[in-house]
CSV table of C-alpha atoms and ligand atoms in Angstrom, one decimal:
chain,number,residue,atom,x,y,z
A,1,MET,CA,-138.5,132.0,57.1
A,2,PRO,CA,-141.8,131.0,58.9
A,3,LEU,CA,-143.5,128.1,57.3
A,4,PRO,CA,-147.2,128.5,56.5
A,5,GLU,CA,-149.3,126.4,58.8
A,6,GLU,CA,-151.0,124.5,56.0
A,7,THR,CA,-147.8,123.3,54.3
A,8,ARG,CA,-146.0,122.3,57.5
A,9,ARG,CA,-145.1,118.6,57.6
A,10,ILE,CA,-146.4,117.5,61.0
A,11,ALA,CA,-145.4,114.1,62.5
A,12,PRO,CA,-148.1,111.7,63.5
A,13,GLY,CA,-149.0,111.5,67.2
A,14,PRO,CA,-151.8,111.2,69.8
A,15,LYS,CA,-154.6,113.8,69.8
A,16,GLN,CA,-155.1,113.8,73.6
A,17,PRO,CA,-152.6,116.0,75.7
A,18,LEU,CA,-150.0,114.1,77.6
A,19,ALA,CA,-148.2,114.8,80.9
A,20,VAL,CA,-144.4,114.8,80.1
A,21,GLY,CA,-141.6,115.6,82.4
A,22,ILE,CA,-138.2,114.2,83.4
A,23,ASP,CA,-139.6,111.1,85.2
A,24,PRO,CA,-140.2,107.4,84.8
A,25,ASP,CA,-143.7,107.8,83.4
A,26,THR,CA,-142.3,109.8,80.6
A,27,LEU,CA,-139.9,107.1,79.6
A,28,GLU,CA,-142.8,104.6,79.5
A,29,CYS,CA,-144.9,107.0,77.5
A,30,PHE,CA,-142.2,107.9,75.0
A,31,SER,CA,-141.3,104.2,74.4
A,32,ALA,CA,-145.0,103.4,73.8
A,33,LEU,CA,-145.4,106.4,71.5
A,34,ARG,CA,-142.4,105.3,69.4
A,35,GLN,CA,-143.9,101.8,69.0
A,36,GLN,CA,-147.2,103.3,67.9
A,37,TYR,CA,-146.3,106.3,65.8
A,38,GLY,CA,-142.6,105.8,64.7
A,39,ASN,CA,-139.4,107.7,65.4
A,40,VAL,CA,-140.8,111.3,65.3
A,41,VAL,CA,-143.9,111.9,67.4
A,42,ASN,CA,-145.9,115.0,67.5
A,43,LEU,CA,-147.8,115.8,70.8
A,44,THR,CA,-149.4,118.4,72.9
A,45,THR,CA,-148.4,118.5,76.6
A,46,SER,CA,-150.9,118.7,79.4
A,47,ASN,CA,-149.8,122.3,80.0
A,48,GLY,CA,-150.8,123.1,76.4
A,49,ARG,CA,-147.3,123.2,74.7
A,50,LYS,CA,-146.6,121.9,71.2
A,51,ALA,CA,-144.0,119.2,71.6
A,52,CYS,CA,-142.1,116.6,69.6
A,53,PHE,CA,-140.3,113.4,70.6
A,54,ILE,CA,-137.5,112.7,68.2
A,55,ASN,CA,-135.9,109.3,68.1
A,56,ASP,CA,-134.6,109.3,64.6
A,57,ALA,CA,-130.8,109.2,64.5
A,58,THR,CA,-130.5,111.4,61.4
A,59,ASP,CA,-132.9,114.0,62.7
A,60,VAL,CA,-131.2,114.0,66.1
A,61,ARG,CA,-127.8,114.7,64.5
A,62,LYS,CA,-129.3,117.4,62.2
A,63,LEU,CA,-130.9,119.1,65.1
A,64,LEU,CA,-127.9,119.0,67.5
A,65,VAL,CA,-125.2,119.6,64.9
A,66,LYS,CA,-126.0,121.4,61.7
A,67,GLN,CA,-129.1,123.2,62.8
A,68,HIS,CA,-128.3,123.7,66.5
A,69,ALA,CA,-128.5,127.5,66.2
A,70,ASN,CA,-132.3,127.1,65.6
A,71,TYR,CA,-132.8,125.7,69.1
A,72,LYS,CA,-132.2,126.7,72.7
A,73,LYS,CA,-132.5,124.7,75.9
A,74,GLY,CA,-136.0,123.5,76.6
A,75,PRO,CA,-138.3,122.5,79.4
A,76,GLY,CA,-136.7,121.2,82.6
A,77,PHE,CA,-133.7,123.6,82.3
A,78,GLU,CA,-135.5,126.2,84.5
A,79,ARG,CA,-135.1,123.7,87.4
A,80,VAL,CA,-131.4,123.1,86.5
A,81,LYS,CA,-131.0,126.9,86.4
A,82,MET,CA,-132.1,127.2,90.0
A,83,LEU,CA,-129.3,124.8,90.9
A,84,LEU,CA,-126.5,125.9,88.6
A,85,GLY,CA,-127.3,129.6,87.8
A,86,ASN,CA,-126.5,130.6,84.3
A,87,GLY,CA,-123.4,128.4,83.7
A,88,LEU,CA,-122.5,126.7,80.5
A,89,ILE,CA,-125.1,123.9,80.7
A,90,VAL,CA,-128.0,126.3,81.0
A,91,SER,CA,-127.0,129.5,79.1
A,92,ASP,CA,-127.9,130.1,75.5
A,93,GLY,CA,-126.9,132.4,72.7
A,94,THR,CA,-124.1,135.0,73.1
A,95,THR,CA,-123.7,134.4,76.8
A,96,TRP,CA,-123.1,130.7,76.2
A,97,ARG,CA,-120.8,131.3,73.2
A,98,ARG,CA,-118.6,133.8,75.2
A,99,SER,CA,-118.3,131.4,78.2
A,100,ARG,CA,-117.6,128.3,76.1
A,101,ARG,CA,-114.8,130.2,74.2
A,102,MET,CA,-113.3,131.3,77.5
A,103,ILE,CA,-113.5,127.9,79.1
A,104,GLN,CA,-112.7,125.6,76.3
A,105,PRO,CA,-108.9,126.0,76.4
A,106,ALA,CA,-108.9,124.7,80.0
A,107,PHE,CA,-110.1,121.4,78.6
A,108,SER,CA,-107.3,120.9,76.1
A,109,ARG,CA,-105.9,117.4,76.3
A,110,GLN,CA,-102.6,118.7,77.3
A,111,ASN,CA,-104.1,120.4,80.3
A,112,LEU,CA,-106.2,117.4,81.3
A,113,HIS,CA,-103.2,115.1,81.1
A,114,ARG,CA,-101.7,117.1,83.9
A,115,LEU,CA,-104.6,116.0,86.2
A,116,ILE,CA,-103.9,112.2,85.8
A,117,GLU,CA,-101.9,112.2,89.0
A,118,ILE,CA,-104.9,113.5,91.0
A,119,MET,CA,-107.1,110.9,89.3
A,120,THR,CA,-104.7,108.1,90.3
A,121,SER,CA,-104.5,109.3,93.9
A,122,CYS,CA,-108.3,109.4,94.2
A,123,ALA,CA,-108.5,105.8,92.8
A,124,GLU,CA,-105.8,104.7,95.3
A,125,LYS,CA,-108.1,106.0,98.1
A,126,THR,CA,-111.0,103.9,96.8
A,127,SER,CA,-108.6,101.0,96.6
A,128,ALA,CA,-107.6,101.4,100.2
A,129,ARG,CA,-111.2,101.4,101.3
A,130,TRP,CA,-112.0,98.3,99.3
A,131,GLU,CA,-108.9,96.6,100.5
A,132,ALA,CA,-110.0,97.0,104.1
A,133,ALA,CA,-113.5,95.7,103.2
A,134,ALA,CA,-112.1,92.7,101.4
A,135,GLU,CA,-109.9,91.8,104.4
A,136,ALA,CA,-112.8,92.1,106.8
A,137,GLY,CA,-115.0,90.0,104.4
A,138,GLU,CA,-117.4,93.0,104.2
A,139,THR,CA,-119.5,94.2,101.2
A,140,ILE,CA,-119.1,97.6,99.7
A,141,ASP,CA,-121.7,100.2,98.6
A,142,VAL,CA,-120.4,100.9,95.1
A,143,THR,CA,-122.9,103.6,94.4
A,144,GLN,CA,-121.8,105.6,97.5
A,145,ASP,CA,-118.1,104.9,96.8
A,146,MET,CA,-118.4,106.1,93.2
A,147,SER,CA,-120.1,109.3,94.3
A,148,GLU,CA,-117.4,110.0,96.8
A,149,PHE,CA,-114.6,109.1,94.3
A,150,SER,CA,-115.9,111.4,91.6
A,151,LEU,CA,-116.8,114.2,93.9
A,152,GLU,CA,-113.4,114.3,95.5
A,153,LEU,CA,-111.8,114.1,92.1
A,154,ILE,CA,-113.6,117.0,90.6
A,155,LEU,CA,-113.1,119.2,93.7
A,156,ARG,CA,-109.4,118.5,93.7
A,157,CYS,CA,-109.1,119.2,90.0
A,158,ILE,CA,-110.9,122.5,90.5
A,159,PHE,CA,-109.5,123.7,93.7
A,160,GLY,CA,-106.0,122.1,93.8
A,161,VAL,CA,-104.3,122.8,97.1
A,162,ASP,CA,-107.3,124.6,98.4
A,163,TYR,CA,-109.2,121.3,98.6
A,164,GLU,CA,-107.3,120.4,101.7
A,165,ARG,CA,-106.7,124.0,102.9
A,166,SER,CA,-110.2,125.3,102.7
A,167,ILE,CA,-112.7,122.7,101.7
A,168,VAL,CA,-112.2,119.5,103.7
A,169,VAL,CA,-111.6,120.8,107.1
A,170,GLY,CA,-111.2,117.9,109.6
A,171,ASP,CA,-113.9,115.4,108.5
A,172,GLN,CA,-116.3,118.0,107.2
A,173,ASN,CA,-116.7,118.4,103.4
A,174,PRO,CA,-119.3,121.1,102.7
A,175,PHE,CA,-120.1,119.5,99.3
A,176,GLU,CA,-120.7,116.1,100.8
A,177,PHE,CA,-124.5,116.6,100.6
A,178,LEU,CA,-124.2,116.2,96.8
A,179,SER,CA,-122.9,112.7,97.1
A,180,LYS,CA,-125.3,111.7,100.0
A,181,GLU,CA,-128.5,113.2,98.6
A,182,SER,CA,-129.9,111.9,95.3
A,183,ALA,CA,-132.8,114.4,95.2
A,184,ARG,CA,-132.2,117.7,93.4
A,185,ASP,CA,-134.9,119.6,95.2
A,186,LEU,CA,-135.2,123.0,96.8
A,187,ARG,CA,-133.3,121.9,99.8
A,188,VAL,CA,-130.3,121.0,97.7
A,189,VAL,CA,-130.6,124.2,95.8
A,190,MET,CA,-130.3,126.1,99.1
A,191,GLN,CA,-127.3,123.9,100.1
A,192,VAL,CA,-125.6,124.7,96.8
A,193,ARG,CA,-126.2,128.4,97.4
A,194,ASP,CA,-124.5,128.1,100.8
A,195,THR,CA,-121.4,126.8,99.1
A,196,ARG,CA,-121.1,129.9,96.9
A,197,GLU,CA,-119.8,131.9,99.8
A,198,LEU,CA,-117.1,129.4,100.5
A,199,ILE,CA,-116.1,129.3,96.8
A,200,LEU,CA,-116.0,133.1,96.8
A,201,ARG,CA,-113.8,133.1,99.8
A,202,ILE,CA,-111.4,130.7,98.1
A,203,ILE,CA,-111.3,132.9,95.0
A,204,ARG,CA,-110.5,136.0,97.1
A,205,GLU,CA,-107.7,134.2,99.0
A,206,ARG,CA,-106.3,133.0,95.7
A,207,GLN,CA,-106.3,136.5,94.3
A,208,GLU,CA,-104.6,137.8,97.4
A,209,ARG,CA,-102.0,135.1,97.4
A,210,GLY,CA,-101.4,135.5,93.6
A,211,ASP,CA,-100.8,131.8,93.2
A,212,ASP,CA,-99.4,132.1,89.7
A,213,ASP,CA,-98.0,128.6,89.6
A,214,ALA,CA,-101.2,126.9,90.7
A,215,PHE,CA,-102.6,124.5,88.1
A,216,ASP,CA,-106.2,123.6,88.4
A,217,PHE,CA,-109.5,124.6,86.8
A,218,LEU,CA,-109.9,127.5,89.2
A,219,SER,CA,-106.7,129.1,88.1
A,220,MET,CA,-107.6,128.5,84.5
A,221,TYR,CA,-111.1,130.0,84.9
A,222,LEU,CA,-109.6,133.0,86.8
A,223,ALA,CA,-107.2,133.6,84.0
A,224,ALA,CA,-109.8,133.2,81.2
A,225,ARG,CA,-110.5,136.3,79.1
A,226,ASP,CA,-113.1,136.9,76.4
A,227,LYS,CA,-112.1,138.4,73.0
A,228,ASP,CA,-112.2,141.9,74.5
A,229,GLY,CA,-109.8,140.9,77.2
A,230,VAL,CA,-112.6,140.9,79.9
A,231,ARG,CA,-112.6,138.3,82.7
A,232,PHE,CA,-115.6,136.5,84.3
A,233,THR,CA,-117.5,138.5,86.9
A,234,ASP,CA,-117.8,136.9,90.4
A,235,LYS,CA,-121.3,135.8,89.6
A,236,GLU,CA,-120.3,134.3,86.2
A,237,LEU,CA,-117.3,132.5,87.8
A,238,LEU,CA,-119.4,131.1,90.6
A,239,ASP,CA,-122.1,129.8,88.2
A,240,GLU,CA,-119.4,128.2,86.0
A,241,LEU,CA,-117.7,126.6,89.0
A,242,ILE,CA,-120.9,125.2,90.4
A,243,THR,CA,-121.8,123.9,87.0
A,244,LEU,CA,-118.4,122.2,86.7
A,245,ILE,CA,-118.8,120.5,90.1
A,246,VAL,CA,-122.3,119.2,89.5
A,247,ALA,CA,-121.8,118.3,85.8
A,248,GLY,CA,-118.4,116.8,86.5
A,249,TYR,CA,-119.2,114.4,89.2
A,250,GLU,CA,-122.7,113.1,89.0
A,251,THR,CA,-122.5,111.7,85.5
A,252,SER,CA,-119.1,109.9,85.9
A,253,ALA,CA,-120.2,108.6,89.3
A,254,GLY,CA,-123.4,107.1,87.8
A,255,THR,CA,-121.5,105.6,84.8
A,256,LEU,CA,-118.9,103.9,87.1
A,257,ASN,CA,-121.7,102.6,89.3
A,258,TRP,CA,-123.3,100.9,86.4
A,259,ALA,CA,-120.0,99.7,85.0
A,260,TRP,CA,-119.1,97.9,88.2
A,261,PHE,CA,-122.5,96.3,88.2
A,262,LEU,CA,-122.1,95.1,84.6
A,263,LEU,CA,-118.6,93.8,85.3
A,264,ALA,CA,-119.8,91.9,88.3
A,265,THR,CA,-122.4,90.2,86.1
A,266,HIS,CA,-120.3,89.6,83.0
A,267,PRO,CA,-117.2,87.6,84.0
A,268,GLU,CA,-115.9,87.3,80.4
A,269,VAL,CA,-115.9,91.1,80.0
A,270,GLU,CA,-114.2,91.5,83.4
A,271,GLN,CA,-111.4,89.0,82.3
A,272,THR,CA,-110.7,90.8,79.0
A,273,LEU,CA,-110.6,94.2,80.8
A,274,LEU,CA,-108.2,92.7,83.4
A,275,ASP,CA,-105.9,91.3,80.7
A,276,GLU,CA,-105.8,94.6,79.0
A,277,ALA,CA,-105.2,96.6,82.2
A,278,LYS,CA,-102.3,94.3,83.1
A,279,SER,CA,-100.6,94.6,79.7
A,280,CYS,CA,-101.2,98.4,79.4
A,281,LEU,CA,-100.6,99.5,82.9
A,282,GLY,CA,-98.6,96.9,84.7
A,283,ASN,CA,-97.3,99.1,87.5
A,284,THR,CA,-99.9,101.7,88.3
A,285,SER,CA,-97.4,104.4,89.1
A,286,GLU,CA,-96.6,104.4,85.4
A,287,MET,CA,-100.1,105.3,84.4
A,288,ASP,CA,-99.9,108.1,81.9
A,289,GLN,CA,-101.7,109.5,78.8
A,290,GLN,CA,-100.2,106.8,76.6
A,291,SER,CA,-101.1,103.8,78.7
A,292,ILE,CA,-104.6,105.2,79.2
A,293,ALA,CA,-105.0,105.7,75.5
A,294,ASP,CA,-103.9,102.1,75.0
A,295,MET,CA,-106.7,100.8,77.1
A,296,ILE,CA,-109.0,100.4,74.1
A,297,TYR,CA,-111.2,97.7,75.6
A,298,ALA,CA,-111.8,99.8,78.7
A,299,GLN,CA,-113.0,102.6,76.4
A,300,GLN,CA,-115.4,100.1,74.8
A,301,VAL,CA,-116.7,98.9,78.2
A,302,LEU,CA,-117.4,102.5,79.2
A,303,GLU,CA,-119.0,103.4,75.8
A,304,GLU,CA,-121.2,100.3,76.1
A,305,THR,CA,-122.1,101.2,79.7
A,306,LEU,CA,-123.1,104.7,78.5
A,307,ARG,CA,-125.2,103.2,75.7
A,308,LEU,CA,-127.2,101.1,78.1
A,309,TYR,CA,-127.3,103.6,80.9
A,310,PRO,CA,-126.7,107.2,79.6
A,311,PRO,CA,-126.7,109.4,82.7
A,312,VAL,CA,-128.4,112.2,80.8
A,313,TRP,CA,-131.2,109.9,79.6
A,314,LEU,CA,-133.6,112.6,78.4
A,315,PHE,CA,-132.9,116.2,77.4
A,316,THR,CA,-134.8,119.0,75.8
A,317,ARG,CA,-134.6,121.8,73.3
A,318,ARG,CA,-137.1,124.5,72.2
A,319,ALA,CA,-137.3,125.6,68.6
A,320,SER,CA,-136.4,129.4,68.5
A,321,VAL,CA,-137.5,129.7,64.8
A,322,ASP,CA,-139.4,127.5,62.4
A,323,ASP,CA,-137.1,124.7,61.3
A,324,SER,CA,-137.2,121.7,58.9
A,325,LEU,CA,-135.7,118.3,59.7
A,326,VAL,CA,-135.6,115.4,57.3
A,327,ASN,CA,-139.3,114.5,57.0
A,328,TYR,CA,-141.0,116.9,59.4
A,329,ASP,CA,-141.1,120.6,60.2
A,330,MET,CA,-140.7,122.1,63.7
A,331,ALA,CA,-142.8,125.2,64.4
A,332,GLU,CA,-141.1,128.0,66.5
A,333,GLY,CA,-141.8,127.3,70.2
A,334,THR,CA,-142.0,123.5,69.8
A,335,ASP,CA,-140.5,121.7,72.8
A,336,ILE,CA,-138.2,118.9,71.6
A,337,TYR,CA,-137.5,115.8,73.7
A,338,LEU,CA,-134.5,113.7,72.9
A,339,SER,CA,-133.7,110.5,74.7
A,340,PRO,CA,-130.3,108.8,74.4
A,341,TYR,CA,-131.8,106.0,76.5
A,342,VAL,CA,-134.6,105.2,74.1
A,343,LEU,CA,-132.4,105.6,70.9
A,344,HIS,CA,-129.6,103.5,72.3
A,345,ARG,CA,-132.0,100.6,72.9
A,346,SER,CA,-133.8,100.9,69.6
A,347,GLU,CA,-133.7,97.6,67.6
A,348,GLU,CA,-133.7,99.6,64.5
A,349,TYR,CA,-130.2,100.7,65.3
A,350,TRP,CA,-128.7,98.1,67.6
A,351,ALA,CA,-128.8,94.3,67.4
A,352,ASN,CA,-129.9,92.8,70.7
A,353,PRO,CA,-130.1,96.2,72.2
A,354,ASP,CA,-130.5,95.2,75.8
A,355,GLN,CA,-127.4,93.0,75.8
A,356,PHE,CA,-124.2,94.3,77.3
A,357,ASN,CA,-121.6,93.8,74.5
A,358,PRO,CA,-118.5,96.0,74.5
A,359,GLU,CA,-117.5,94.5,71.1
A,360,ARG,CA,-120.0,96.8,69.4
A,361,PHE,CA,-117.6,99.6,70.0
A,362,SER,CA,-114.5,97.7,68.8
A,363,PRO,CA,-112.5,100.0,66.4
A,364,GLU,CA,-112.0,97.0,64.1
A,365,THR,CA,-115.2,94.9,64.3
A,366,GLY,CA,-117.7,97.3,65.8
A,367,THR,CA,-121.1,97.8,64.2
A,368,TYR,CA,-120.6,101.5,63.5
A,369,LYS,CA,-117.7,103.8,62.6
A,370,LYS,CA,-117.1,106.6,65.0
A,371,GLY,CA,-119.0,109.6,63.9
A,372,GLU,CA,-121.8,107.5,62.4
A,373,ARG,CA,-123.1,105.9,65.5
A,374,PRO,CA,-126.7,106.4,66.5
A,375,TYR,CA,-125.3,107.3,69.9
A,376,PHE,CA,-125.2,110.5,71.9
A,377,PRO,CA,-124.6,110.1,75.6
A,378,PHE,CA,-122.6,113.3,75.6
A,379,SER,CA,-124.9,115.0,73.1
A,380,LEU,CA,-123.5,116.1,69.7
A,381,GLY,CA,-122.5,119.3,68.0
A,382,PRO,CA,-121.3,122.6,69.5
A,383,ARG,CA,-123.1,122.0,72.8
A,384,ARG,CA,-121.5,118.5,73.2
A,385,CYS,CA,-120.3,117.8,76.7
A,386,LEU,CA,-117.1,119.7,77.5
A,387,GLY,CA,-116.0,117.1,80.0
A,388,GLU,CA,-116.1,114.0,77.7
A,389,TYR,CA,-112.4,113.4,77.4
A,390,PHE,CA,-111.9,114.3,81.1
A,391,SER,CA,-114.5,111.7,82.1
A,392,PHE,CA,-112.9,108.9,80.1
A,393,LEU,CA,-109.5,109.7,81.6
A,394,GLU,CA,-110.9,109.6,85.1
A,395,MET,CA,-113.0,106.5,84.5
A,396,LYS,CA,-110.2,104.6,82.7
A,397,VAL,CA,-107.7,105.4,85.5
A,398,HIS,CA,-110.2,104.2,88.0
A,399,LEU,CA,-111.1,100.9,86.2
A,400,GLY,CA,-107.5,100.2,85.1
A,401,LEU,CA,-106.2,100.5,88.7
A,402,LEU,CA,-109.0,98.8,90.6
A,403,ILE,CA,-109.8,95.9,88.2
A,404,GLN,CA,-106.2,94.7,88.7
A,405,ARG,CA,-106.7,94.5,92.4
A,406,PHE,CA,-110.3,93.4,93.0
A,407,HIS,CA,-112.7,90.8,91.6
A,408,MET,CA,-116.3,91.8,92.4
A,409,THR,CA,-119.3,89.7,92.9
A,410,LEU,CA,-122.9,90.8,93.5
A,411,ALA,CA,-124.0,90.7,97.1
A,412,SER,CA,-127.6,90.3,96.0
A,413,ASP,CA,-129.1,88.9,92.8
A,414,ALA,CA,-131.6,91.7,92.3
A,415,GLU,CA,-130.9,93.8,89.2
A,416,PRO,CA,-131.0,97.5,90.2
A,417,ALA,CA,-134.1,99.4,89.2
A,418,LEU,CA,-133.7,102.7,87.3
A,419,ASP,CA,-134.1,106.0,89.1
A,420,LEU,CA,-135.0,108.4,86.3
A,421,GLY,CA,-134.4,111.9,87.6
A,422,ILE,CA,-132.2,114.6,86.0
A,423,ASN,CA,-129.6,111.9,85.9
A,424,LEU,CA,-130.2,108.2,85.5
A,425,ARG,CA,-129.1,106.4,88.6
A,426,THR,CA,-129.8,103.1,90.3
A,427,SER,CA,-132.8,103.3,92.6
A,428,GLU,CA,-131.0,101.5,95.4
A,429,SER,CA,-127.3,101.2,96.0
A,430,VAL,CA,-125.3,98.5,94.2
A,431,ILE,CA,-123.7,96.3,96.8
A,432,LEU,CA,-120.7,94.2,95.8
A,433,ARG,CA,-118.4,91.9,97.5
A,434,PRO,CA,-114.7,92.7,96.8
A,435,GLU,CA,-112.1,90.0,96.7
A,436,ARG,CA,-108.4,90.8,96.5
A,437,ARG,CA,-106.8,89.3,93.4
A,438,ILE,CA,-103.3,88.6,94.6
B,501,HEM,C1,-120.0,110.1,81.8
B,501,HEM,C2,-119.8,111.4,82.0
B,501,HEM,C3,-120.6,112.5,81.3
B,501,HEM,C4,-121.8,112.5,80.6
B,501,HEM,C5,-122.5,111.3,80.1
B,501,HEM,C6,-122.1,113.8,80.2
B,501,HEM,C7,-123.1,114.2,79.4
B,501,HEM,C8,-123.4,115.5,79.0
B,501,HEM,C9,-124.5,115.9,78.1
B,501,HEM,C10,-125.5,115.0,77.5
B,501,HEM,C11,-124.4,117.3,78.0
B,501,HEM,C12,-125.3,118.1,77.1
B,501,HEM,C13,-126.6,118.5,77.7
B,501,HEM,C14,-127.4,119.3,76.8
B,501,HEM,O1,-127.0,119.8,75.8
B,501,HEM,O2,-128.6,119.5,77.1
B,501,HEM,C15,-123.3,117.7,78.8
B,501,HEM,C16,-122.9,119.0,78.8
B,501,HEM,C17,-121.8,119.5,79.6
B,501,HEM,N1,-121.0,118.7,80.4
B,501,HEM,FE1,-121.0,116.7,80.5
B,501,HEM,N2,-121.2,114.7,80.8
B,501,HEM,C18,-120.3,113.9,81.5
B,501,HEM,C19,-119.2,114.3,82.2
B,501,HEM,C20,-118.8,115.6,82.4
B,501,HEM,C21,-117.6,116.1,83.1
B,501,HEM,C22,-116.7,115.1,83.8
B,501,HEM,C23,-117.6,117.4,83.0
B,501,HEM,C24,-116.6,118.4,83.6
B,501,HEM,C25,-115.5,118.1,84.1
B,501,HEM,C26,-118.7,117.8,82.2
B,501,HEM,C27,-119.1,119.1,81.9
B,501,HEM,C28,-120.1,119.5,81.0
B,501,HEM,C29,-120.3,120.9,80.6
B,501,HEM,C30,-119.6,122.1,81.1
B,501,HEM,C31,-121.4,120.9,79.7
B,501,HEM,C32,-122.1,122.0,79.0
B,501,HEM,C33,-121.5,122.2,77.7
B,501,HEM,C34,-122.1,123.3,76.9
B,501,HEM,O3,-123.3,123.5,76.8
B,501,HEM,O4,-121.3,124.1,76.3
B,501,HEM,N3,-119.4,116.7,81.8
B,501,HEM,N4,-122.7,116.6,79.4
């Protein structure tokens, strides 16, 4: 029911309009607003929109979990839509619900465990490259290597045998621009559009061949049916596949990039991770779901990396009806800004928030129990990331294998600066010096 204007509980905030976007100035602005006004800040944007920055852990949970149906995706998603079409990340309402139900089964743990072999072989490829660099006494560009690793991995998991048959022909990978270009501008939008034709051709060839025994995301998406037995149209399928490529590679690549930087600067964490990898994995060819699940410390390292450097550092919603959170009301049409980056570094919730300390996530001694953490790198609730488990598998396979073979040191002392675009990246490449362990 709409709330009368005069009884609406409105959060404090500045009177003058503010320019907000998904950019570095906005991070500075929101951090300052939080200091001045508290965890919920009401504001008007320079283009005249009512907006609210919410940094209260209970409100964030309420909004994303219990009351998620009162919100749709907010500002900034028009830009993402140009890139991804109307795939899962962007769609709302019944379109989103239908697609999510059709796609969700592809992400069952049982299915994802069948992809561990691909993950291991991609990590082996990185290992071979680092081996050559170590032998030659050269440095490596970890940022670039993590992009290439994650991109190849997601493409192989989606396209299976067609990765080598139709995508990487000779040395040419038509998706390479994604790992080489950090901008997500119009040029990239056009390049993504060009790849749709290629994907459609692969789909047609698949359908003609009738590869019934293929096991990859493409085969699962092709077989998906809604409750009336209807499949995805070509356009829907293309939007969902492009979404999967972009969502599935950039976030994991960014996390691994920061993880290697943090490991190179925290030798005690590196040592504990190494000890665990040796005891859980031993021989890498035996890497399986159990040994990966046993790597509890690796999970903590990654969770702590995602606390400090959440790739999706800022995201938005728009209230589709009047809604009430704990202490304040949100009028219909209000743009909501949520920042895992700001909340994860809030002293109110985390002791020494800027310190890298994987012990915080220890199942025995950690500060918070799972499910109660003021922590949402993958969002929360029904729209929580579909690839969370996949990304931990991929990142644990990668770290487990490579930490046993290489000790890394920083090639320069400079701490990488933040590049705050749609994803949080390092503004320059992280350059490390690999040293073979044995
Ligand atoms: C470290 C890795 C990752 C992080 C931090 C991450 C983060 C997120 C976040 C925050 C959202 C929600 C955005 C919003 O609601 O506005 C999201 C959604 C999504 N992610 Fe991820 N993601 C990661 C990896 C992946 C991977 C590997 C895949 C696929 C293989 C994936 C697929 C998706 C999809 C399909 C959605 C849309 C879900 C929906 O709305 O139903 N993500 N992710």
